[in-house]
PDB file of C-alpha atoms and ligand atoms in Angstrom:
ATOM      1  CA  MET A 229     -54.039 -19.592 -53.979  1.00  0.00           C
ATOM      2  CA  LEU A 230     -52.297 -22.273 -51.956  1.00  0.00           C
ATOM      3  CA  THR A 231     -54.609 -24.488 -49.556  1.00  0.00           C
ATOM      4  CA  THR A 232     -53.060 -26.252 -46.452  1.00  0.00           C
ATOM      5  CA  VAL A 233     -55.317 -28.660 -44.619  1.00  0.00           C
ATOM      6  CA  VAL A 234     -53.618 -29.332 -41.556  1.00  0.00           C
ATOM      7  CA  SER A 235     -54.536 -33.127 -41.018  1.00  0.00           C
ATOM      8  CA  HIS A 236     -53.120 -34.223 -37.301  1.00  0.00           C
ATOM      9  CA  PRO A 237     -54.919 -36.409 -34.821  1.00  0.00           C
ATOM     10  CA  LEU A 238     -54.028 -33.561 -32.147  1.00  0.00           C
ATOM     11  CA  ALA A 239     -55.624 -31.019 -34.341  1.00  0.00           C
ATOM     12  CA  ALA A 240     -58.842 -33.239 -34.875  1.00  0.00           C
ATOM     13  CA  VAL A 241     -59.172 -33.666 -31.056  1.00  0.00           C
ATOM     14  CA  ARG A 242     -59.456 -29.745 -30.631  1.00  0.00           C
ATOM     15  CA  LEU A 243     -61.773 -29.369 -33.741  1.00  0.00           C
ATOM     16  CA  SER A 244     -64.061 -31.905 -32.302  1.00  0.00           C
ATOM     17  CA  THR A 245     -64.009 -29.865 -29.115  1.00  0.00           C
ATOM     18  CA  ILE A 246     -64.848 -27.250 -30.823  1.00  0.00           C
ATOM     19  CA  ARG A 247     -67.518 -28.472 -33.158  1.00  0.00           C
ATOM     20  CA  ASP A 248     -69.378 -29.893 -30.195  1.00  0.00           C
ATOM     21  CA  ALA A 249     -72.466 -27.854 -29.111  1.00  0.00           C
ATOM     22  CA  GLY A 250     -72.000 -28.976 -25.633  1.00  0.00           C
ATOM     23  CA  THR A 251     -68.796 -27.356 -25.294  1.00  0.00           C
ATOM     24  CA  ALA A 252     -68.768 -24.470 -22.620  1.00  0.00           C
ATOM     25  CA  PRO A 253     -67.284 -21.028 -23.682  1.00  0.00           C
ATOM     26  CA  SER A 254     -64.421 -21.552 -21.351  1.00  0.00           C
ATOM     27  CA  GLN A 255     -63.448 -25.002 -23.096  1.00  0.00           C
ATOM     28  CA  PHE A 256     -63.873 -23.672 -26.585  1.00  0.00           C
ATOM     29  CA  ARG A 257     -61.809 -20.759 -25.914  1.00  0.00           C
ATOM     30  CA  ALA A 258     -59.183 -22.972 -24.742  1.00  0.00           C
ATOM     31  CA  ALA A 259     -59.547 -25.682 -27.807  1.00  0.00           C
ATOM     32  CA  LEU A 260     -59.458 -22.580 -30.171  1.00  0.00           C
ATOM     33  CA  ARG A 261     -56.143 -21.335 -28.825  1.00  0.00           C
ATOM     34  CA  GLU A 262     -54.470 -25.000 -28.935  1.00  0.00           C
ATOM     35  CA  LEU A 263     -55.973 -25.508 -32.580  1.00  0.00           C
ATOM     36  CA  THR A 264     -54.404 -21.836 -33.454  1.00  0.00           C
ATOM     37  CA  ARG A 265     -50.863 -22.776 -32.297  1.00  0.00           C
ATOM     38  CA  MET A 266     -51.189 -26.114 -34.624  1.00  0.00           C
ATOM     39  CA  LEU A 267     -52.159 -23.899 -37.313  1.00  0.00           C
ATOM     40  CA  VAL A 268     -49.896 -21.057 -37.214  1.00  0.00           C
ATOM     41  CA  TYR A 269     -47.184 -23.857 -36.673  1.00  0.00           C
ATOM     42  CA  GLU A 270     -47.836 -24.859 -40.197  1.00  0.00           C
ATOM     43  CA  ALA A 271     -48.633 -21.420 -41.551  1.00  0.00           C
ATOM     44  CA  ALA A 272     -44.742 -20.513 -40.464  1.00  0.00           C
ATOM     45  CA  ARG A 273     -43.307 -23.535 -41.975  1.00  0.00           C
ATOM     46  CA  ASP A 274     -41.725 -21.131 -44.846  1.00  0.00           C
ATOM     47  CA  LEU A 275     -40.933 -18.291 -42.471  1.00  0.00           C
ATOM     48  CA  THR A 276     -37.392 -16.833 -43.115  1.00  0.00           C
ATOM     49  CA  VAL A 277     -34.898 -17.339 -40.423  1.00  0.00           C
ATOM     50  CA  ARG A 278     -31.582 -16.084 -40.282  1.00  0.00           C
ATOM     51  CA  PRO A 279     -28.526 -17.727 -39.075  1.00  0.00           C
ATOM     52  CA  VAL A 280     -27.153 -16.942 -35.527  1.00  0.00           C
ATOM     53  CA  HIS A 281     -24.152 -17.999 -33.622  1.00  0.00           C
ATOM     54  CA  LEU A 282     -24.498 -19.150 -30.191  1.00  0.00           C
ATOM     55  CA  HIS A 283     -22.753 -21.011 -27.412  1.00  0.00           C
ATOM     56  CA  THR A 284     -24.680 -23.879 -25.542  1.00  0.00           C
ATOM     57  CA  PRO A 285     -23.020 -24.694 -22.138  1.00  0.00           C
ATOM     58  CA  VAL A 286     -20.635 -27.188 -24.038  1.00  0.00           C
ATOM     59  CA  ALA A 287     -19.609 -25.919 -27.415  1.00  0.00           C
ATOM     60  CA  GLU A 288     -20.195 -23.009 -29.967  1.00  0.00           C
ATOM     61  CA  THR A 289     -22.729 -23.594 -32.932  1.00  0.00           C
ATOM     62  CA  SER A 290     -25.283 -22.171 -34.910  1.00  0.00           C
ATOM     63  CA  GLY A 291     -29.039 -21.439 -34.528  1.00  0.00           C
ATOM     64  CA  ALA A 292     -31.945 -19.741 -36.071  1.00  0.00           C
ATOM     65  CA  GLN A 293     -33.794 -16.593 -35.536  1.00  0.00           C
ATOM     66  CA  VAL A 294     -36.965 -14.965 -36.997  1.00  0.00           C
ATOM     67  CA  ALA A 295     -35.799 -12.610 -39.786  1.00  0.00           C
ATOM     68  CA  ASN A 296     -39.028 -10.574 -39.958  1.00  0.00           C
ATOM     69  CA  SER A 297     -42.493 -11.746 -38.226  1.00  0.00           C
ATOM     70  CA  PRO A 298     -45.771 -11.401 -39.906  1.00  0.00           C
ATOM     71  CA  LEU A 299     -47.650  -8.853 -39.174  1.00  0.00           C
ATOM     72  CA  LEU A 300     -50.738 -10.412 -37.135  1.00  0.00           C
ATOM     73  CA  VAL A 301     -54.021  -9.176 -37.972  1.00  0.00           C
ATOM     74  CA  PRO A 302     -57.288 -10.885 -36.121  1.00  0.00           C
ATOM     75  CA  VAL A 303     -60.518 -10.057 -37.739  1.00  0.00           C
ATOM     76  CA  LEU A 304     -62.717  -9.212 -35.058  1.00  0.00           C
ATOM     77  CA  ARG A 305     -64.473 -10.459 -32.688  1.00  0.00           C
ATOM     78  CA  ALA A 306     -63.821 -14.021 -33.504  1.00  0.00           C
ATOM     79  CA  GLY A 307     -60.598 -13.806 -34.354  1.00  0.00           C
ATOM     80  CA  LEU A 308     -59.386 -12.237 -31.218  1.00  0.00           C
ATOM     81  CA  GLY A 309     -59.386 -16.029 -29.908  1.00  0.00           C
ATOM     82  CA  MET A 310     -56.616 -16.683 -32.087  1.00  0.00           C
ATOM     83  CA  VAL A 311     -54.449 -14.141 -31.002  1.00  0.00           C
ATOM     84  CA  ASP A 312     -52.504 -15.190 -27.778  1.00  0.00           C
ATOM     85  CA  ALA A 313     -51.575 -18.449 -29.526  1.00  0.00           C
ATOM     86  CA  ALA A 314     -50.362 -16.907 -32.502  1.00  0.00           C
ATOM     87  CA  LEU A 315     -47.954 -14.497 -30.372  1.00  0.00           C
ATOM     88  CA  GLU A 316     -46.807 -17.467 -28.309  1.00  0.00           C
ATOM     89  CA  LEU A 317     -45.245 -18.681 -31.355  1.00  0.00           C
ATOM     90  CA  LEU A 318     -44.420 -15.145 -33.052  1.00  0.00           C
ATOM     91  CA  PRO A 319     -43.817 -12.867 -29.762  1.00  0.00           C
ATOM     92  CA  GLN A 320     -41.938 -10.321 -31.663  1.00  0.00           C
ATOM     93  CA  ALA A 321     -44.747 -10.009 -34.210  1.00  0.00           C
ATOM     94  CA  GLN A 322     -46.642  -6.623 -34.419  1.00  0.00           C
ATOM     95  CA  MET A 323     -50.392  -6.490 -34.278  1.00  0.00           C
ATOM     96  CA  GLY A 324     -53.179  -4.761 -36.536  1.00  0.00           C
ATOM     97  CA  PHE A 325     -56.778  -5.188 -36.187  1.00  0.00           C
ATOM     98  CA  VAL A 326     -59.627  -5.409 -38.433  1.00  0.00           C
ATOM     99  CA  GLY A 327     -63.531  -5.494 -37.104  1.00  0.00           C
ATOM    100  CA  LEU A 328     -66.096  -7.020 -39.589  1.00  0.00           C
ATOM    101  CA  ALA A 329     -69.784  -7.868 -38.872  1.00  0.00           C
ATOM    102  CA  ARG A 330     -71.506 -10.031 -41.569  1.00  0.00           C
ATOM    103  CA  ASP A 331     -74.985  -8.869 -41.882  1.00  0.00           C
ATOM    104  CA  GLU A 332     -77.201 -12.018 -40.852  1.00  0.00           C
ATOM    105  CA  SER A 333     -79.869 -11.020 -44.148  1.00  0.00           C
ATOM    106  CA  THR A 334     -77.581 -10.223 -46.925  1.00  0.00           C
ATOM    107  CA  LEU A 335     -74.263 -11.931 -45.426  1.00  0.00           C
ATOM    108  CA  GLN A 336     -72.523  -8.982 -46.789  1.00  0.00           C
ATOM    109  CA  PRO A 337     -69.651  -7.707 -44.324  1.00  0.00           C
ATOM    110  CA  SER A 338     -69.014  -4.029 -43.041  1.00  0.00           C
ATOM    111  CA  ALA A 339     -66.072  -3.185 -41.694  1.00  0.00           C
ATOM    112  CA  TYR A 340     -66.394  -1.045 -38.171  1.00  0.00           C
ATOM    113  CA  LEU A 341     -62.746  -1.111 -37.352  1.00  0.00           C
ATOM    114  CA  GLU A 342     -59.554  -0.476 -39.177  1.00  0.00           C
ATOM    115  CA  SER A 343     -56.603  -0.364 -37.119  1.00  0.00           C
ATOM    116  CA  LEU A 344     -53.443  -1.195 -39.324  1.00  0.00           C
ATOM    117  CA  PRO A 345     -49.798   0.151 -39.849  1.00  0.00           C
ATOM    118  CA  GLU A 346     -50.137   3.039 -42.630  1.00  0.00           C
ATOM    119  CA  SER A 347     -47.848   1.345 -44.569  1.00  0.00           C
ATOM    120  CA  LEU A 348     -47.713  -2.482 -45.060  1.00  0.00           C
ATOM    121  CA  ALA A 349     -45.362  -2.580 -48.145  1.00  0.00           C
ATOM    122  CA  GLY A 350     -44.144  -5.750 -48.717  1.00  0.00           C
ATOM    123  CA  ARG A 351     -44.951  -6.885 -45.281  1.00  0.00           C
ATOM    124  CA  GLU A 352     -45.772 -10.628 -44.781  1.00  0.00           C
ATOM    125  CA  VAL A 353     -49.682 -10.665 -43.038  1.00  0.00           C
ATOM    126  CA  TYR A 354     -51.306 -13.364 -41.219  1.00  0.00           C
ATOM    127  CA  LEU A 355     -55.112 -12.942 -40.935  1.00  0.00           C
ATOM    128  CA  LEU A 356     -56.428 -14.856 -38.140  1.00  0.00           C
ATOM    129  CA  ASP A 357     -60.452 -15.602 -38.561  1.00  0.00           C
ATOM    130  CA  PRO A 358     -61.895 -18.704 -37.281  1.00  0.00           C
ATOM    131  CA  MET A 359     -64.328 -18.966 -39.934  1.00  0.00           C
ATOM    132  CA  LEU A 360     -64.285 -18.899 -43.988  1.00  0.00           C
ATOM    133  CA  ALA A 361     -67.626 -19.261 -44.842  1.00  0.00           C
ATOM    134  CA  THR A 362     -68.611 -17.211 -47.863  1.00  0.00           C
ATOM    135  CA  GLY A 363     -65.701 -15.579 -47.864  1.00  0.00           C
ATOM    136  CA  GLY A 364     -66.583 -12.214 -47.896  1.00  0.00           C
ATOM    137  CA  SER A 365     -65.347 -11.065 -44.700  1.00  0.00           C
ATOM    138  CA  LEU A 366     -61.929 -12.407 -45.692  1.00  0.00           C
ATOM    139  CA  LEU A 367     -61.951 -11.108 -49.311  1.00  0.00           C
ATOM    140  CA  ARG A 368     -62.580  -7.719 -47.266  1.00  0.00           C
ATOM    141  CA  ALA A 369     -60.001  -8.187 -44.918  1.00  0.00           C
ATOM    142  CA  VAL A 370     -57.415  -8.985 -47.948  1.00  0.00           C
ATOM    143  CA  GLU A 371     -58.490  -5.598 -49.472  1.00  0.00           C
ATOM    144  CA  LEU A 372     -57.567  -3.903 -46.555  1.00  0.00           C
ATOM    145  CA  VAL A 373     -53.916  -5.121 -45.975  1.00  0.00           C
ATOM    146  CA  GLN A 374     -53.252  -4.949 -49.714  1.00  0.00           C
ATOM    147  CA  SER A 375     -54.813  -1.351 -49.911  1.00  0.00           C
ATOM    148  CA  ARG A 376     -51.729  -0.594 -47.815  1.00  0.00           C
ATOM    149  CA  GLY A 377     -49.302  -2.471 -49.817  1.00  0.00           C
ATOM    150  CA  ALA A 378     -49.421  -5.956 -47.923  1.00  0.00           C
ATOM    151  CA  GLY A 379     -46.743  -8.624 -49.281  1.00  0.00           C
ATOM    152  CA  PRO A 380     -47.520 -12.151 -48.968  1.00  0.00           C
ATOM    153  CA  ILE A 381     -50.895 -12.950 -47.115  1.00  0.00           C
ATOM    154  CA  THR A 382     -51.806 -16.064 -44.895  1.00  0.00           C
ATOM    155  CA  CYS A 383     -55.256 -16.533 -43.867  1.00  0.00           C
ATOM    156  CA  VAL A 384     -55.442 -18.892 -41.020  1.00  0.00           C
ATOM    157  CA  CYS A 385     -58.991 -20.234 -40.486  1.00  0.00           C
ATOM    158  CA  VAL A 386     -60.462 -23.211 -38.207  1.00  0.00           C
ATOM    159  CA  LEU A 387     -62.918 -24.172 -40.829  1.00  0.00           C
ATOM    160  CA  ALA A 388     -63.531 -23.368 -44.544  1.00  0.00           C
ATOM    161  CA  ALA A 389     -66.811 -23.825 -46.416  1.00  0.00           C
ATOM    162  CA  PRO A 390     -66.523 -25.054 -50.244  1.00  0.00           C
ATOM    163  CA  GLU A 391     -67.880 -21.727 -51.279  1.00  0.00           C
ATOM    164  CA  GLY A 392     -65.191 -19.895 -49.572  1.00  0.00           C
ATOM    165  CA  VAL A 393     -62.622 -21.301 -50.825  1.00  0.00           C
ATOM    166  CA  ARG A 394     -64.037 -20.959 -54.351  1.00  0.00           C
ATOM    167  CA  ALA A 395     -64.906 -17.302 -54.016  1.00  0.00           C
ATOM    168  CA  ILE A 396     -61.262 -16.753 -53.116  1.00  0.00           C
ATOM    169  CA  GLU A 397     -60.072 -18.668 -55.959  1.00  0.00           C
ATOM    170  CA  GLN A 398     -62.175 -16.966 -58.518  1.00  0.00           C
ATOM    171  CA  SER A 399     -61.124 -13.546 -56.815  1.00  0.00           C
ATOM    172  CA  GLY A 400     -57.572 -14.227 -58.505  1.00  0.00           C
ATOM    173  CA  ILE A 401     -56.005 -13.076 -55.274  1.00  0.00           C
ATOM    174  CA  GLU A 402     -52.642 -14.748 -54.398  1.00  0.00           C
ATOM    175  CA  LEU A 403     -52.900 -16.373 -50.921  1.00  0.00           C
ATOM    176  CA  HIS A 404     -51.884 -19.120 -48.692  1.00  0.00           C
ATOM    177  CA  LEU A 405     -55.049 -20.777 -46.527  1.00  0.00           C
ATOM    178  CA  VAL A 406     -54.407 -22.862 -43.906  1.00  0.00           C
ATOM    179  CA  THR A 407     -57.243 -24.619 -41.933  1.00  0.00           C
ATOM    180  CA  ALA A 408     -58.288 -27.398 -39.981  1.00  0.00           C
ATOM    181  CA  ALA A 409     -61.063 -28.491 -42.275  1.00  0.00           C
ATOM    182  CA  ILE A 410     -63.035 -27.997 -45.365  1.00  0.00           C
ATOM    183  CA  ASP A 411     -66.500 -28.615 -44.453  1.00  0.00           C
ATOM    184  CA  GLU A 412     -69.726 -29.852 -46.540  1.00  0.00           C
ATOM    185  CA  ARG A 413     -71.494 -26.737 -47.496  1.00  0.00           C
ATOM    186  CA  LEU A 414     -73.060 -23.610 -46.080  1.00  0.00           C
ATOM    187  CA  ASP A 415     -76.916 -23.622 -45.266  1.00  0.00           C
ATOM    188  CA  GLN A 416     -79.420 -20.945 -46.063  1.00  0.00           C
ATOM    189  CA  ARG A 417     -78.270 -18.960 -42.983  1.00  0.00           C
ATOM    190  CA  GLY A 418     -74.803 -18.646 -44.558  1.00  0.00           C
ATOM    191  CA  PHE A 419     -73.526 -20.976 -41.642  1.00  0.00           C
ATOM    192  CA  ILE A 420     -70.940 -23.967 -42.429  1.00  0.00           C
ATOM    193  CA  VAL A 421     -72.436 -27.464 -42.407  1.00  0.00           C
ATOM    194  CA  PRO A 422     -71.474 -29.405 -39.956  1.00  0.00           C
ATOM    195  CA  GLY A 423     -69.347 -26.466 -38.762  1.00  0.00           C
ATOM    196  CA  LEU A 424     -69.529 -25.385 -35.363  1.00  0.00           C
ATOM    197  CA  GLY A 425     -71.940 -22.444 -35.280  1.00  0.00           C
ATOM    198  CA  ASP A 426     -70.944 -18.612 -34.649  1.00  0.00           C
ATOM    199  CA  ALA A 427     -67.437 -18.743 -33.508  1.00  0.00           C
ATOM    200  CA  GLY A 428     -67.752 -15.444 -31.974  1.00  0.00           C
ATOM    201  CA  ASP A 429     -70.999 -16.185 -29.947  1.00  0.00           C
ATOM    202  CA  ARG A 430     -69.499 -19.357 -28.975  1.00  0.00           C
ATOM    203  CA  GLN A 431     -66.198 -17.713 -27.495  1.00  0.00           C
ATOM    204  CA  PHE A 432     -68.150 -14.324 -26.171  1.00  0.00           C
ATOM    205  CA  GLY A 433     -71.714 -15.052 -25.949  1.00  0.00           C
ATOM    206  CA  ALA A 434     -74.619 -13.964 -28.676  1.00  0.00           C
ATOM    207  CA  VAL A 435     -74.672  -9.867 -29.345  1.00  0.00           C
TER     208      VAL A 435
HETATM  209  C1  PRP B 765     -68.176 -14.556 -38.900  1.00  0.00           C
HETATM  210  C2  PRP B 765     -66.668 -15.261 -38.827  1.00  0.00           C
HETATM  211  C3  PRP B 765     -65.951 -14.574 -39.789  1.00  0.00           C
HETATM  212  C4  PRP B 765     -67.101 -14.563 -41.050  1.00  0.00           C
HETATM  213  C5  PRP B 765     -67.326 -15.310 -42.082  1.00  0.00           C
HETATM  214  O1  PRP B 765     -68.011 -13.336 -38.328  1.00  0.00           O
HETATM  215  O2  PRP B 765     -65.868 -14.888 -37.709  1.00  0.00           O
HETATM  216  O3  PRP B 765     -65.486 -13.344 -39.919  1.00  0.00           O
HETATM  217  O4  PRP B 765     -68.620 -14.316 -40.388  1.00  0.00           O
HETATM  218  O5  PRP B 765     -68.445 -15.356 -43.090  1.00  0.00           O
HETATM  219  P1  PRP B 765     -68.297 -14.901 -44.260  1.00  0.00           P
HETATM  220  O6  PRP B 765     -67.220 -15.846 -44.751  1.00  0.00           O
HETATM  221  O7  PRP B 765     -69.481 -15.400 -45.006  1.00  0.00           O
HETATM  222  O8  PRP B 765     -68.059 -13.246 -44.696  1.00  0.00           O
HETATM  223  P2  PRP B 765     -69.372 -12.356 -37.810  1.00  0.00           P
HETATM  224  O9  PRP B 765     -69.579 -11.580 -38.942  1.00  0.00           O
HETATM  225  O10 PRP B 765     -70.357 -13.440 -37.418  1.00  0.00           O
HETATM  226  O11 PRP B 765     -68.418 -11.654 -36.939  1.00  0.00           O
HETATM  227  P3  PRP B 765     -68.290 -11.922 -35.099  1.00  0.00           P
HETATM  228  O12 PRP B 765     -66.809 -12.532 -35.418  1.00  0.00           O
HETATM  229  O13 PRP B 765     -68.337 -10.400 -34.342  1.00  0.00           O
HETATM  230  O14 PRP B 765     -69.217 -13.016 -34.782  1.00  0.00           O
END
């Protein structure tokens, strides 16, 4: 497991807005979108590009185009707020969708939506979920894409708890985690501390 913590002043500013309990949902969504752009930018650092020949207004030169866009898979609900920014950077990307809800008492995730291409044989996948808490949801999402043959998996998360990072390490699953911060711990309710609360509720309201 490779972990990249994106440390950048502009990312820290957006993360502070997202953490602040006084941030309104519209501002939260805007900051999440901007921060996601930075995280996906970093996640795509090793993306394969192929050379293209092109003409500038002045001369001929060579450039680059994305060889194979990864499949973007937001984990609903909260991952929906990361879709626009990821698509802006990877406009040719196809999308899949996974819906997972974590039981508030057992903290176990249950899948209520799985909309993915039948075969993902060897395809690179970016899972988008703002929160990695116990790691149960992300591991379930990884299982769903791996069962269809997915290739390299990158998990783009705004925040991670050390417990969730350990759970992924202990699972032995190879993936790249890209996050803006690894926080202190989980509390008794399974919330990340200091965290940002419930990323789904803060974007869309409590259900
Ligand atoms: C949150 C979050 C992750 C999950 C993290 O979703 O967006 O998907 O919990 O917790 P875990 O690492 O302990 O599994 P939630 O289940 O609250 O659903 P929501 O996105 O619909 O709010």
